[in-house]
C-alpha cells in the first residue's frame, strides 16, 4: 500500500492552466480496458450482460477515499475518479493496484484518471452515460472574481447534465457555508436538476459516505465542523415556456 | 498592486488583429473592419458611407474582432477588444445600441430569425441580447459557456433549433436554442468531437442538417449536427492535396470559410496565398476540392472572406495594431486616449481587397464599385509589402492565441510571480 507522505501535494491546483496531459478526442476512442483489465475483454457468454461503461464518477477524487468505499458497495458498476493533481493521481493508482493485489477479485471496478473534469468530461463520457456524479468538498474559490472557477456553476451544470442519464444523481458536500448555499441555489435554479426528497436521501446508501469516506470528510468530523449537502437528480427539461 | 518596474510589467503587447470583410446579404454594401474602424461602401449608390454613432462611447476603442450581418432585418454587429458590442442599423448606418462586456469579445452572430444577438468572449462565455427591444436591459445575459476556452466560432442553425459553438479545446458543442434565451441555454444536445487541434471556424451549410468546421489540424470536417456524427473529413495535408496546393508551411491551417448561396464553400487558409474552393455534395455527404485560386499579390494571404448575394467572393488582407493597455489600472481618461489612438491606427491602416467570381480573380476596374470602392476599403496607396507584413504578424498572433503554449518550468514560475490580480472597474 503506498504511503501518503510520499505523495503529498498542495490542496490547490489551478483548473484554468493549460493541460499537459493527453485527452481522448472522443469517448469511443478511449481505451477503458487498460483501466479495468478484469472486465475486458469479455470472452465468456455471461460477460455480455456486464455493463462495460463507466457509470459513477468522483470529480476531484483526491486520495481516492470515496471510490474505494463505493467499489465494494457496487461491485458490478465501473467507476472512475478524476483528479487534476499529478502526484495524487499516482498515489490513487498505486493504492488501487495494492488493493487489487491484497483482495483478489475485488476493486477491479475502480480506476483513476488524471484530467481536468471542468473541461474534458464530454471527451470521456457519452451523453447520458453517468448514473452518479460526486463533488466532495470542492475548492471554494472564495474571491468573487474567482467564482467562475467553481466546479458547480450554471454553465458547467449543462455539461454535467449532458453526461448524466435522466434520473442520475449528483452529490455535493462542503464544509464552507457560503459555498454550500451557492451550490444549492445554483442547482435549484437549473432547469435540469431537482432536489431529492428527504425519504430518498434516507434510503440512498451513498449519502452517508459523503461525510465519512474521504480524508477531507474525516478531517471535518474531527474538527466538529458542519457540512452542507446538496443532492440532486437529473431530470428531463420542463416544457414550461415561461422558463426556469 | 502598484505597477512593477520596467519590462517585467505584463507586456502591453502590440499585436496585430486581422482585417475583416462582410457583404450585406441583400447586396447593398460591403464592409471592411480594420482596427477600430468600419469602412463601408454602398454598391448600389457607388459611394462610401460614413457611420453615425450617437451612443456612448462613440466608435470602437480598440480593434474589431468579429462582425456579422443578420439575415432579415438589415442589422450589423461589431465586437472588439475594447469589450464593446455595437449593434448597427445596416441601412442608415447608425448605431442602435452599445453594450459593454467584462471581457474582450471573440465572436458574434445573429439568431436565424434575427431576434437575438449572441456574442462570445475570450473566456468561453456567450452572451445574448435582444435585437428587438432596444431599450431593454443593457446588462449582458449569459446564455451558455465553455469552460475557460476561447470561443472561435458561433452560429445558429437555419432551423432555429440549435446554437453551435466551437472552441480552442478542439470541441464543437451543439446546444438547444432555448424558448426564452434570456433564461439561458442549459440543454446540450450533442458534441461534434473529432478535431485534433483548435477548431477555427464553424458554419451551417444547406438545410439538411449539415455543419462544417475547419481547424488547426488542417482538416475540414462535415458533421451531421443532430447526431454529432462525423460524415467526412478533408485533410489538406493529404498527399494529393499538397500537390495541388504546393504549400510547404507547417503552419498551414484553415482559418475561415463562408458558405456561398449557390452551395459551394470557400476556404481561406493561414499562410496560403490563395483560396480553396470546396464543394459539398449534399446527397453523398462528402467534401471535395473544386478549385484553388491563387491571388495576385503572392505574399498577402486573405484574413477574411465573404460571399455576397451576387456570387462574388470578397477577400481582404491586412491588419492593424491593437492598443493593448496591459494590466494597468484603467481610467476613463486612459480609455479616451486609447480610443483616439485606435481610431488613428485604423485610419492609417491599409488593406488589400480582392474579388473572386466564378473562380476567376477580378481585375481592378471590373471589381463591383470599381476604383472608388478599392480606395475606400483599402485606404491609402501603399505597397503590398506593408499589407503582407501586417497580415503575417496578425496570423502569428492568431496562431499564438489559439495554440496551446508550451512553457518551461522556469517560465511558469516567472509568470506566476508576475501575475496581477487587480480587478478593473469603471
XYZ file of C-alpha atoms in Angstrom:
670
model
C 0.000 0.000 0.000
C 1.524 3.359 -0.944
C 2.344 5.780 1.836
C 0.650 9.151 1.637
C 3.668 11.011 2.894
C 5.495 10.281 -0.334
C 2.629 11.683 -2.371
C 1.770 14.850 -0.518
C 0.722 17.686 -2.756
C -0.770 21.143 -2.245
C -4.507 21.195 -1.836
C -4.948 23.543 -4.736
C -4.306 23.141 -8.415
C -5.301 25.721 -10.989
C -8.038 24.273 -13.216
C -7.573 27.030 -15.782
C -3.982 26.269 -16.641
C -3.396 24.635 -19.962
C -3.360 20.901 -19.893
C -0.191 18.964 -20.463
C -1.799 15.542 -20.247
C -3.320 13.567 -23.133
C -7.049 13.808 -23.658
C -9.076 11.461 -25.881
C -10.624 13.096 -28.923
C -13.930 11.439 -28.168
C -15.369 8.828 -25.797
C -15.221 5.824 -28.078
C -11.558 6.443 -28.734
C -10.661 5.937 -25.120
C -9.442 2.503 -24.176
C -11.004 1.603 -20.844
C -9.684 -1.932 -20.988
C -6.357 -0.822 -19.555
C -8.127 0.518 -16.516
C -10.440 -2.418 -15.922
C -8.490 -5.490 -17.057
C -10.833 -7.872 -15.280
C -13.847 -6.602 -17.205
C -12.265 -6.527 -20.668
C -12.205 -8.391 -22.960
C -15.463 -10.193 -22.390
C -14.792 -13.721 -23.572
C -17.371 -15.828 -21.760
C -21.021 -15.647 -22.777
C -22.287 -14.276 -19.471
C -19.884 -11.370 -19.815
C -22.173 -9.952 -22.460
C -24.507 -8.999 -19.668
C -21.809 -6.966 -17.991
C -22.175 -3.240 -18.121
C -18.897 -2.123 -19.649
C -19.458 1.599 -19.386
C -18.270 3.728 -16.524
C -21.308 4.756 -14.501
C -20.011 6.612 -11.461
C -17.547 9.499 -11.465
C -15.901 11.146 -8.479
C -14.815 14.600 -9.593
C -11.740 15.702 -7.681
C -11.305 12.349 -6.049
C -8.215 13.320 -4.061
C -6.626 10.310 -2.404
C -9.420 8.013 -3.501
C -11.276 7.507 -0.241
C -14.724 7.577 -1.793
C -14.229 5.318 -4.789
C -12.532 2.733 -2.611
C -15.631 2.561 -0.403
C -18.014 2.637 -3.367
C -16.161 -0.192 -5.094
C -17.442 -2.720 -2.559
C -20.939 -1.282 -2.346
C -21.443 -1.509 -6.114
C -19.162 -4.266 -7.370
C -20.859 -4.517 -10.784
C -20.573 -0.811 -11.562
C -17.490 0.629 -13.217
C -16.403 3.847 -11.602
C -13.704 6.413 -12.134
C -12.068 9.070 -10.000
C -10.907 12.197 -11.769
C -8.133 14.264 -10.270
C -6.145 17.202 -11.570
C -3.004 16.810 -9.480
C -0.338 14.537 -10.863
C 1.149 13.179 -7.641
C -2.186 12.493 -6.077
C -3.322 10.573 -9.144
C -0.193 8.452 -8.913
C -0.996 7.690 -5.299
C -4.504 6.551 -6.144
C -3.211 4.358 -8.955
C -0.793 2.662 -6.593
C -3.477 2.316 -3.958
C -5.869 0.594 -6.353
C -3.191 -1.783 -7.569
C -2.257 -2.643 -3.992
C -5.893 -3.257 -3.078
C -6.430 -5.497 -6.104
C -3.360 -7.454 -5.106
C -4.381 -7.779 -1.490
C -8.054 -8.581 -2.097
C -8.155 -10.782 -5.140
C -11.205 -10.257 -7.304
C -12.185 -7.027 -5.607
C -11.547 -3.387 -6.502
C -11.394 -4.338 -10.175
C -14.150 -1.902 -10.943
C -12.440 1.337 -9.928
C -9.760 3.432 -11.575
C -8.365 6.951 -11.583
C -7.730 9.455 -14.364
C -5.533 12.484 -14.309
C -7.582 15.076 -16.130
C -9.405 18.374 -15.878
C -13.046 17.449 -15.359
C -14.220 21.010 -15.918
C -13.033 20.947 -19.488
C -12.934 17.366 -20.665
C -15.927 15.430 -19.387
C -17.537 15.147 -22.857
C -14.258 13.705 -24.160
C -14.519 10.753 -21.805
C -18.257 10.172 -21.429
C -21.103 9.878 -23.866
C -24.409 11.614 -23.496
C -26.401 10.153 -20.626
C -23.684 7.740 -19.542
C -23.159 8.519 -15.865
C -25.578 7.453 -13.160
C -23.843 9.168 -10.276
C -21.509 12.125 -10.010
C -19.749 13.123 -6.815
C -18.327 16.505 -5.866
C -16.876 16.175 -2.386
C -15.506 19.271 -0.673
C -14.709 21.192 -3.852
C -12.405 24.203 -3.862
C -14.448 27.133 -2.543
C -12.679 29.878 -4.585
C -13.631 32.489 -2.036
C -12.886 35.650 -4.001
C -15.772 36.876 -6.074
C -13.684 37.172 -9.208
C -12.776 33.502 -8.846
C -16.338 32.319 -8.556
C -16.268 31.369 -12.213
C -13.752 28.651 -11.369
C -16.164 26.919 -9.024
C -16.903 23.440 -10.138
C -20.645 23.800 -9.609
C -21.809 26.685 -11.766
C -24.788 27.237 -14.031
C -22.700 26.885 -17.168
C -20.945 23.695 -16.066
C -24.185 22.120 -14.881
C -25.197 21.998 -18.538
C -22.180 19.769 -19.187
C -22.849 17.580 -16.164
C -26.459 17.229 -17.253
C -25.235 16.169 -20.674
C -23.070 13.304 -19.416
C -25.630 12.171 -16.862
C -28.531 9.851 -17.550
C -32.048 11.010 -16.777
C -32.605 10.026 -13.162
C -28.903 10.116 -12.382
C -27.904 11.618 -9.043
C -25.443 14.428 -8.404
C -23.963 14.597 -4.887
C -22.221 17.609 -3.405
C -20.944 18.315 0.071
C -18.857 21.078 1.583
C -17.956 22.486 4.956
C -17.920 26.066 3.704
C -21.313 27.626 4.334
C -21.188 30.185 1.536
C -20.201 27.539 -0.960
C -22.924 25.232 0.288
C -25.514 27.942 -0.233
C -24.070 28.768 -3.635
C -24.200 25.174 -4.826
C -27.716 24.695 -3.552
C -29.052 27.835 -5.179
C -27.221 27.148 -8.447
C -28.716 23.683 -8.598
C -32.144 24.939 -7.574
C -32.251 27.442 -10.397
C -31.072 24.984 -13.027
C -33.989 23.535 -15.017
C -32.383 20.134 -15.485
C -31.960 19.254 -11.812
C -34.388 18.717 -8.953
C -33.569 18.040 -5.285
C -34.024 14.617 -3.760
C -36.781 14.296 -1.189
C -35.969 13.554 2.453
C -37.147 9.967 2.016
C -34.918 9.429 -0.966
C -31.965 10.823 0.947
C -32.614 8.364 3.752
C -32.620 5.342 1.523
C -29.616 6.274 -0.601
C -26.531 4.447 0.669
C -24.126 6.968 -0.860
C -25.375 9.882 1.195
C -23.710 8.772 4.401
C -20.421 8.160 2.614
C -20.215 11.805 1.623
C -19.162 12.964 5.050
C -17.210 9.937 6.210
C -15.492 8.283 3.278
C -12.832 10.802 2.397
C -9.849 12.359 4.125
C -11.435 15.753 3.897
C -14.670 14.481 5.377
C -12.897 12.812 8.280
C -10.957 15.993 8.967
C -14.175 17.991 9.125
C -15.647 15.477 11.540
C -12.589 15.602 13.753
C -12.879 19.376 13.905
C -16.624 19.047 14.501
C -17.453 21.250 11.556
C -20.852 21.471 9.906
C -21.352 20.099 6.446
C -23.749 21.274 3.791
C -25.084 18.749 1.325
C -26.885 19.338 -1.941
C -28.058 16.182 -3.702
C -29.999 16.471 -6.921
C -31.458 14.305 -9.639
C -31.025 14.911 -13.367
C -34.469 15.384 -14.916
C -35.867 15.993 -18.359
C -36.140 19.664 -19.269
C -39.540 21.001 -18.284
C -41.687 22.115 -21.207
C -42.756 25.249 -19.420
C -42.191 28.122 -21.877
C -42.097 30.635 -19.054
C -38.574 29.461 -18.314
C -36.867 28.072 -15.244
C -0.520 46.276 -6.519
C 1.351 49.226 -7.975
C 2.973 48.908 -11.301
C 6.010 46.707 -11.243
C 9.074 48.142 -12.861
C 10.475 48.111 -16.321
C 9.929 45.466 -18.888
C 8.760 42.971 -16.361
C 5.354 44.596 -16.353
C 2.869 42.395 -18.136
C 3.614 43.207 -21.715
C 1.306 45.857 -23.107
C 1.606 43.793 -26.218
C 1.202 45.385 -29.576
C -0.216 42.564 -31.522
C -1.877 42.763 -34.880
C -5.510 41.984 -35.471
C -6.665 40.809 -38.887
C -8.907 42.898 -41.097
C -12.420 41.582 -41.637
C -14.797 41.846 -44.551
C -18.532 41.256 -44.744
C -21.072 41.706 -47.511
C -24.652 42.669 -46.753
C -26.993 39.762 -47.565
C -29.130 41.975 -49.796
C -26.092 43.055 -51.780
C -26.343 46.715 -50.941
C -22.938 47.217 -49.386
C -19.610 45.787 -48.370
C -17.937 46.471 -45.049
C -14.285 46.175 -44.151
C -13.428 46.304 -40.466
C -9.787 47.126 -39.894
C -8.551 48.143 -36.500
C -11.244 50.092 -34.747
C -12.854 51.496 -37.867
C -15.572 50.374 -40.207
C -15.109 51.232 -43.869
C -18.343 50.893 -45.754
C -19.054 51.145 -49.458
C -22.567 51.273 -50.814
C -22.605 49.218 -54.005
C -25.983 50.438 -55.183
C -25.192 54.103 -54.964
C -21.489 53.512 -55.645
C -20.258 55.710 -52.864
C -18.597 55.392 -49.483
C -20.749 55.578 -46.354
C -19.909 57.232 -43.073
C -21.286 55.671 -39.927
C -23.087 57.752 -37.409
C -22.612 56.769 -33.812
C -24.515 58.690 -31.171
C -24.154 56.108 -28.468
C -21.566 56.271 -25.748
C -18.765 55.607 -26.287
C -18.887 56.552 -29.945
C -16.851 54.316 -32.172
C -14.719 51.406 -31.128
C -11.786 51.991 -28.831
C -9.702 49.070 -29.999
C -9.561 46.580 -32.811
C -12.748 44.975 -34.047
C -12.514 41.209 -33.710
C -15.723 39.980 -35.271
C -18.583 41.294 -37.360
C -21.861 39.861 -38.575
C -24.863 40.759 -40.657
C -28.242 39.319 -39.869
C -30.489 37.786 -42.482
C -33.771 39.629 -42.248
C -33.708 42.986 -40.536
C -30.681 44.713 -42.046
C -28.686 44.681 -38.835
C -24.956 44.612 -38.357
C -22.931 43.866 -35.247
C -19.322 44.638 -34.446
C -17.433 43.500 -31.363
C -13.885 44.121 -30.360
C -11.007 44.198 -27.960
C -12.460 47.300 -26.375
C -15.068 44.973 -24.830
C -17.870 46.762 -26.650
C -20.683 45.251 -28.640
C -22.203 47.634 -31.177
C -25.447 46.966 -32.962
C -25.918 48.963 -36.160
C -28.785 49.664 -38.498
C -27.267 48.431 -41.746
C -29.394 50.632 -43.971
C -28.948 54.025 -42.394
C -25.660 53.001 -40.720
C -26.447 54.477 -37.363
C -25.525 52.783 -34.142
C -28.606 51.413 -32.402
C -27.055 50.144 -29.206
C -23.681 49.843 -27.495
C -23.143 47.390 -24.664
C -20.052 46.856 -22.586
C -18.875 43.346 -21.731
C -16.476 42.438 -18.977
C -14.057 40.648 -21.283
C -12.872 41.008 -24.862
C -15.174 39.512 -27.452
C -14.079 36.900 -29.955
C -17.165 36.016 -31.994
C -20.599 37.355 -32.852
C -23.669 36.106 -34.659
C -27.398 36.666 -35.008
C -30.036 34.016 -34.454
C -31.602 32.809 -37.635
C -34.783 34.765 -37.084
C -32.725 37.903 -36.355
C -34.364 38.387 -32.984
C -31.252 37.745 -30.913
C -27.645 38.776 -30.982
C -25.088 36.381 -29.496
C -21.588 37.415 -28.508
C -18.808 35.190 -27.273
C -15.897 36.343 -25.203
C -12.393 35.051 -24.814
C -13.211 33.189 -21.625
C -15.792 30.984 -23.210
C -18.920 32.830 -22.196
C -21.659 33.527 -24.715
C -23.998 36.421 -24.044
C -27.344 37.121 -25.597
C -29.111 40.401 -26.373
C -32.433 41.118 -27.898
C -32.232 42.975 -31.200
C -35.849 43.979 -30.987
C -36.196 45.582 -27.579
C -33.712 48.377 -27.942
C -34.215 49.952 -24.595
C -34.425 46.730 -22.672
C -31.746 45.521 -20.277
C -28.265 46.580 -21.206
C -26.557 44.190 -18.919
C -25.315 41.183 -20.890
C -27.141 37.967 -20.112
C -25.122 34.779 -20.004
C -26.666 32.132 -22.169
C -24.041 29.407 -22.121
C -20.342 28.888 -21.530
C -17.449 26.669 -22.471
C -15.169 26.251 -19.524
C -12.480 28.864 -19.947
C -11.767 28.344 -23.589
C -11.656 30.954 -26.318
C -14.760 30.604 -28.444
C -13.704 30.653 -32.058
C -16.964 30.010 -33.860
C -20.537 30.845 -33.053
C -23.583 30.283 -35.234
C -27.260 29.451 -35.061
C -28.810 26.690 -37.120
C -31.113 27.633 -40.002
C -33.942 25.587 -38.485
C -33.710 27.728 -35.358
C -33.229 24.702 -33.138
C -29.585 24.924 -32.133
C -26.683 27.152 -31.246
C -23.302 25.808 -32.255
C -20.136 26.965 -30.539
C -16.588 25.882 -31.243
C -13.608 26.443 -29.055
C -9.902 26.239 -28.744
C -10.086 22.934 -26.854
C -10.941 21.044 -30.042
C -14.651 20.898 -29.253
C -17.823 21.794 -31.112
C -20.910 21.956 -28.952
C -24.480 21.843 -30.213
C -26.854 23.355 -27.668
C -30.618 23.545 -27.942
C -31.801 27.039 -28.713
C -33.979 27.890 -25.742
C -37.552 29.169 -25.947
C -36.536 32.142 -23.899
C -32.831 32.813 -24.490
C -32.657 35.229 -21.587
C -33.026 32.321 -19.151
C -30.071 30.505 -20.615
C -29.346 27.596 -22.914
C -28.965 24.720 -20.475
C -29.667 21.719 -22.615
C -26.695 20.464 -24.581
C -27.846 18.374 -27.497
C -24.575 16.824 -28.588
C -20.913 17.423 -29.213
C -19.122 17.060 -32.533
C -15.773 15.661 -31.496
C -13.014 14.785 -33.887
C -10.722 17.727 -34.405
C -7.257 17.175 -33.045
C -6.392 20.798 -32.673
C -8.266 24.039 -32.090
C -11.419 24.477 -34.105
C -11.036 27.680 -36.074
C -14.486 28.166 -37.532
C -17.892 26.569 -37.955
C -20.721 27.197 -40.362
C -24.001 25.621 -41.369
C -24.371 24.544 -44.946
C -27.677 23.997 -46.637
C -30.815 22.997 -44.791
C -30.284 19.275 -44.402
C -28.699 19.137 -41.005
C -25.090 19.605 -42.055
C -22.368 21.530 -40.310
C -18.839 22.232 -41.480
C -15.830 23.079 -39.377
C -12.204 23.880 -40.049
C -9.392 23.678 -37.624
C -5.788 23.913 -36.636
C -5.325 20.286 -37.570
C -5.615 21.451 -41.190
C -8.793 19.499 -41.791
C -12.214 20.478 -42.994
C -14.901 18.305 -41.414
C -18.503 17.683 -42.323
C -20.911 16.796 -39.494
C -24.498 15.830 -39.030
C -25.324 18.060 -36.124
C -28.386 16.180 -34.899
C -26.286 13.164 -34.002
C -22.825 14.643 -33.779
C -21.637 12.142 -36.358
C -18.589 12.928 -38.454
C -19.585 12.403 -42.068
C -16.473 13.363 -43.964
C -13.040 14.748 -43.320
C -10.969 16.587 -45.841
C -7.377 16.606 -44.799
C -5.499 19.371 -46.515
C -2.202 17.825 -45.554
C -3.146 14.822 -47.587
C -0.633 13.978 -50.298
C -2.947 14.576 -53.181
C -3.863 17.900 -51.768
C -0.302 19.016 -51.325
C 0.325 18.539 -54.996
C -2.453 20.895 -55.841
C -1.761 23.489 -53.260
C 2.004 23.293 -53.128
C 2.260 24.603 -49.664
C 5.233 23.823 -47.551
C 4.471 25.698 -44.414
C 3.615 23.516 -41.454
C 1.674 26.408 -40.031
C -0.940 25.884 -42.640
C -4.381 25.743 -41.123
C -7.861 26.513 -42.179
C -8.850 29.792 -40.753
C -12.108 30.736 -42.278
C -14.741 29.965 -44.773
C -18.077 31.101 -45.985
C -20.968 29.268 -47.453
C -21.877 30.526 -50.872
C -25.552 30.900 -51.702
C -25.075 28.522 -54.610
C -23.930 25.748 -52.300
C -20.202 25.877 -52.769
C -17.811 26.570 -49.965
C -14.662 28.551 -49.896
C -11.813 28.231 -47.505
C -9.087 30.720 -46.823
C -6.002 29.342 -45.186
C -3.374 30.824 -42.999
C -0.068 31.405 -44.791
C -1.517 30.352 -48.061
C -1.729 32.963 -50.754
C -4.963 31.888 -52.185
C -8.355 30.457 -51.588
C -9.536 26.879 -51.726
C -12.962 26.315 -53.155
C -14.745 23.216 -51.956
C -17.982 21.642 -52.963
C -20.206 19.841 -50.551
C -22.247 17.040 -52.035
C -25.456 17.061 -50.006
C -26.610 13.664 -51.131
C -23.395 11.739 -50.734
C -22.460 13.964 -47.799
C -18.938 14.435 -48.906
C -16.497 17.244 -49.379
C -14.357 17.660 -52.433
C -11.836 20.211 -53.525
C -13.061 22.139 -56.540
C -10.507 24.734 -57.230
C -7.516 26.513 -55.877
C -7.399 30.185 -56.672
C -4.097 31.913 -56.337
C -4.208 35.564 -55.725
C -2.271 38.282 -57.390
C -0.227 39.655 -54.588
C 1.665 36.497 -53.879
C 2.509 37.266 -50.323
C -0.660 38.503 -48.725
C -2.977 35.704 -47.645
C -6.554 36.765 -47.073
C -7.505 37.414 -43.481
C -11.233 37.356 -44.041
C -13.685 36.492 -46.762
C -17.344 36.847 -47.515
C -19.734 35.861 -50.258
C -22.353 38.309 -51.407
C -25.745 37.514 -52.825
C -24.462 38.006 -56.355
C -21.981 35.168 -56.151
C -18.902 37.327 -55.695
C -16.364 36.266 -53.154
C -14.839 39.232 -51.353
C -11.409 38.862 -49.812
C -9.437 41.190 -47.657
C -5.897 41.029 -46.362
C -4.487 43.386 -43.833
C -4.172 44.005 -40.162
C -3.967 46.766 -37.637
C -2.228 47.096 -34.318
C -4.141 46.622 -31.136
C -3.942 49.234 -28.402
C -3.264 46.848 -25.569
C -3.250 48.531 -22.250
C -1.870 45.579 -20.418
C -2.809 45.003 -16.836
C -2.566 48.549 -15.588
C -5.419 50.139 -13.778
C -7.747 51.607 -16.376
C -9.224 55.087 -16.002
C -11.744 56.817 -18.261
C -9.002 59.198 -19.376
C -6.766 56.343 -20.376
C -9.637 54.814 -22.283
C -10.291 58.034 -24.158
C -6.635 58.303 -25.100
C -6.666 54.706 -26.256
C -9.742 55.373 -28.332
C -8.133 58.245 -30.174
C -5.053 56.157 -30.751
C -7.101 53.255 -32.045
C -9.025 55.431 -34.449
C -5.798 56.896 -35.716
C -4.294 53.489 -36.318
C -7.436 52.394 -38.081
C -7.480 55.405 -40.367
C -3.918 54.781 -41.403
C -4.224 51.053 -41.887
C -4.029 49.670 -45.369
C -5.818 46.613 -46.611
C -5.899 44.761 -49.856
C -9.315 43.892 -51.208
C -9.923 41.387 -53.957
C -12.937 39.810 -55.556
C -13.240 36.344 -57.000
C -16.128 35.459 -59.237
C -16.659 32.053 -60.790
C -13.183 31.068 -59.684
C -11.637 33.982 -61.522
C -9.919 36.901 -59.868
C -11.442 40.183 -60.999
C -9.115 42.966 -62.028
C -9.118 46.491 -60.594
C -11.829 48.141 -62.634
C -14.069 45.129 -63.022
C -14.491 44.896 -59.264
C -18.027 45.983 -58.349
C -17.775 49.569 -57.267
C -14.549 49.977 -59.172
C -11.658 52.129 -58.130
C -13.674 54.143 -55.672
C -14.565 51.048 -53.715
C -10.981 49.915 -53.645
C -9.870 53.308 -52.492
C -12.484 53.460 -49.752
C -11.914 49.999 -48.417
C -8.195 49.764 -48.895
C -7.066 53.068 -47.566
C -4.069 54.993 -48.796
C -1.996 53.749 -51.657
C 0.710 51.633 -50.235
C 2.935 48.829 -51.288
C 1.952 45.240 -50.992
C 4.825 44.809 -48.565
C 3.078 46.750 -45.821
C -0.014 44.650 -46.095
C 1.973 41.447 -46.197
C 3.989 42.218 -43.121
C 0.918 43.263 -41.209
C -1.016 40.205 -42.273
C 1.739 37.833 -41.300
C 2.003 39.410 -37.887
C -1.752 39.081 -37.451
C -1.734 35.440 -38.359
C 1.087 34.753 -35.978
C -0.871 36.472 -33.255
C -3.935 34.379 -34.024
C -1.942 31.182 -34.028
C -0.350 32.030 -30.692
C -3.731 32.774 -29.261
C -5.304 29.521 -30.322
C -2.482 27.061 -29.926
C -1.620 25.699 -26.546
C 1.510 27.321 -25.272
C 4.397 25.266 -24.057
C 6.211 26.839 -21.154
C 9.257 25.533 -19.390
C 9.006 25.116 -15.642
C 11.127 28.259 -15.226
C 8.850 30.329 -17.384
C 5.840 29.064 -15.491
C 7.319 30.111 -12.172
C 8.157 33.528 -13.556
C 4.649 34.001 -14.879
C 3.125 33.031 -11.530
C 5.191 35.646 -9.773
C 4.311 38.376 -12.242
C 0.599 37.784 -12.136
C -1.561 40.791 -11.386
C -4.949 40.095 -9.853
C -6.321 43.644 -9.783
C -9.941 43.978 -10.724
C -10.605 46.533 -13.466
C -13.663 48.637 -12.766
C -15.134 51.675 -14.429
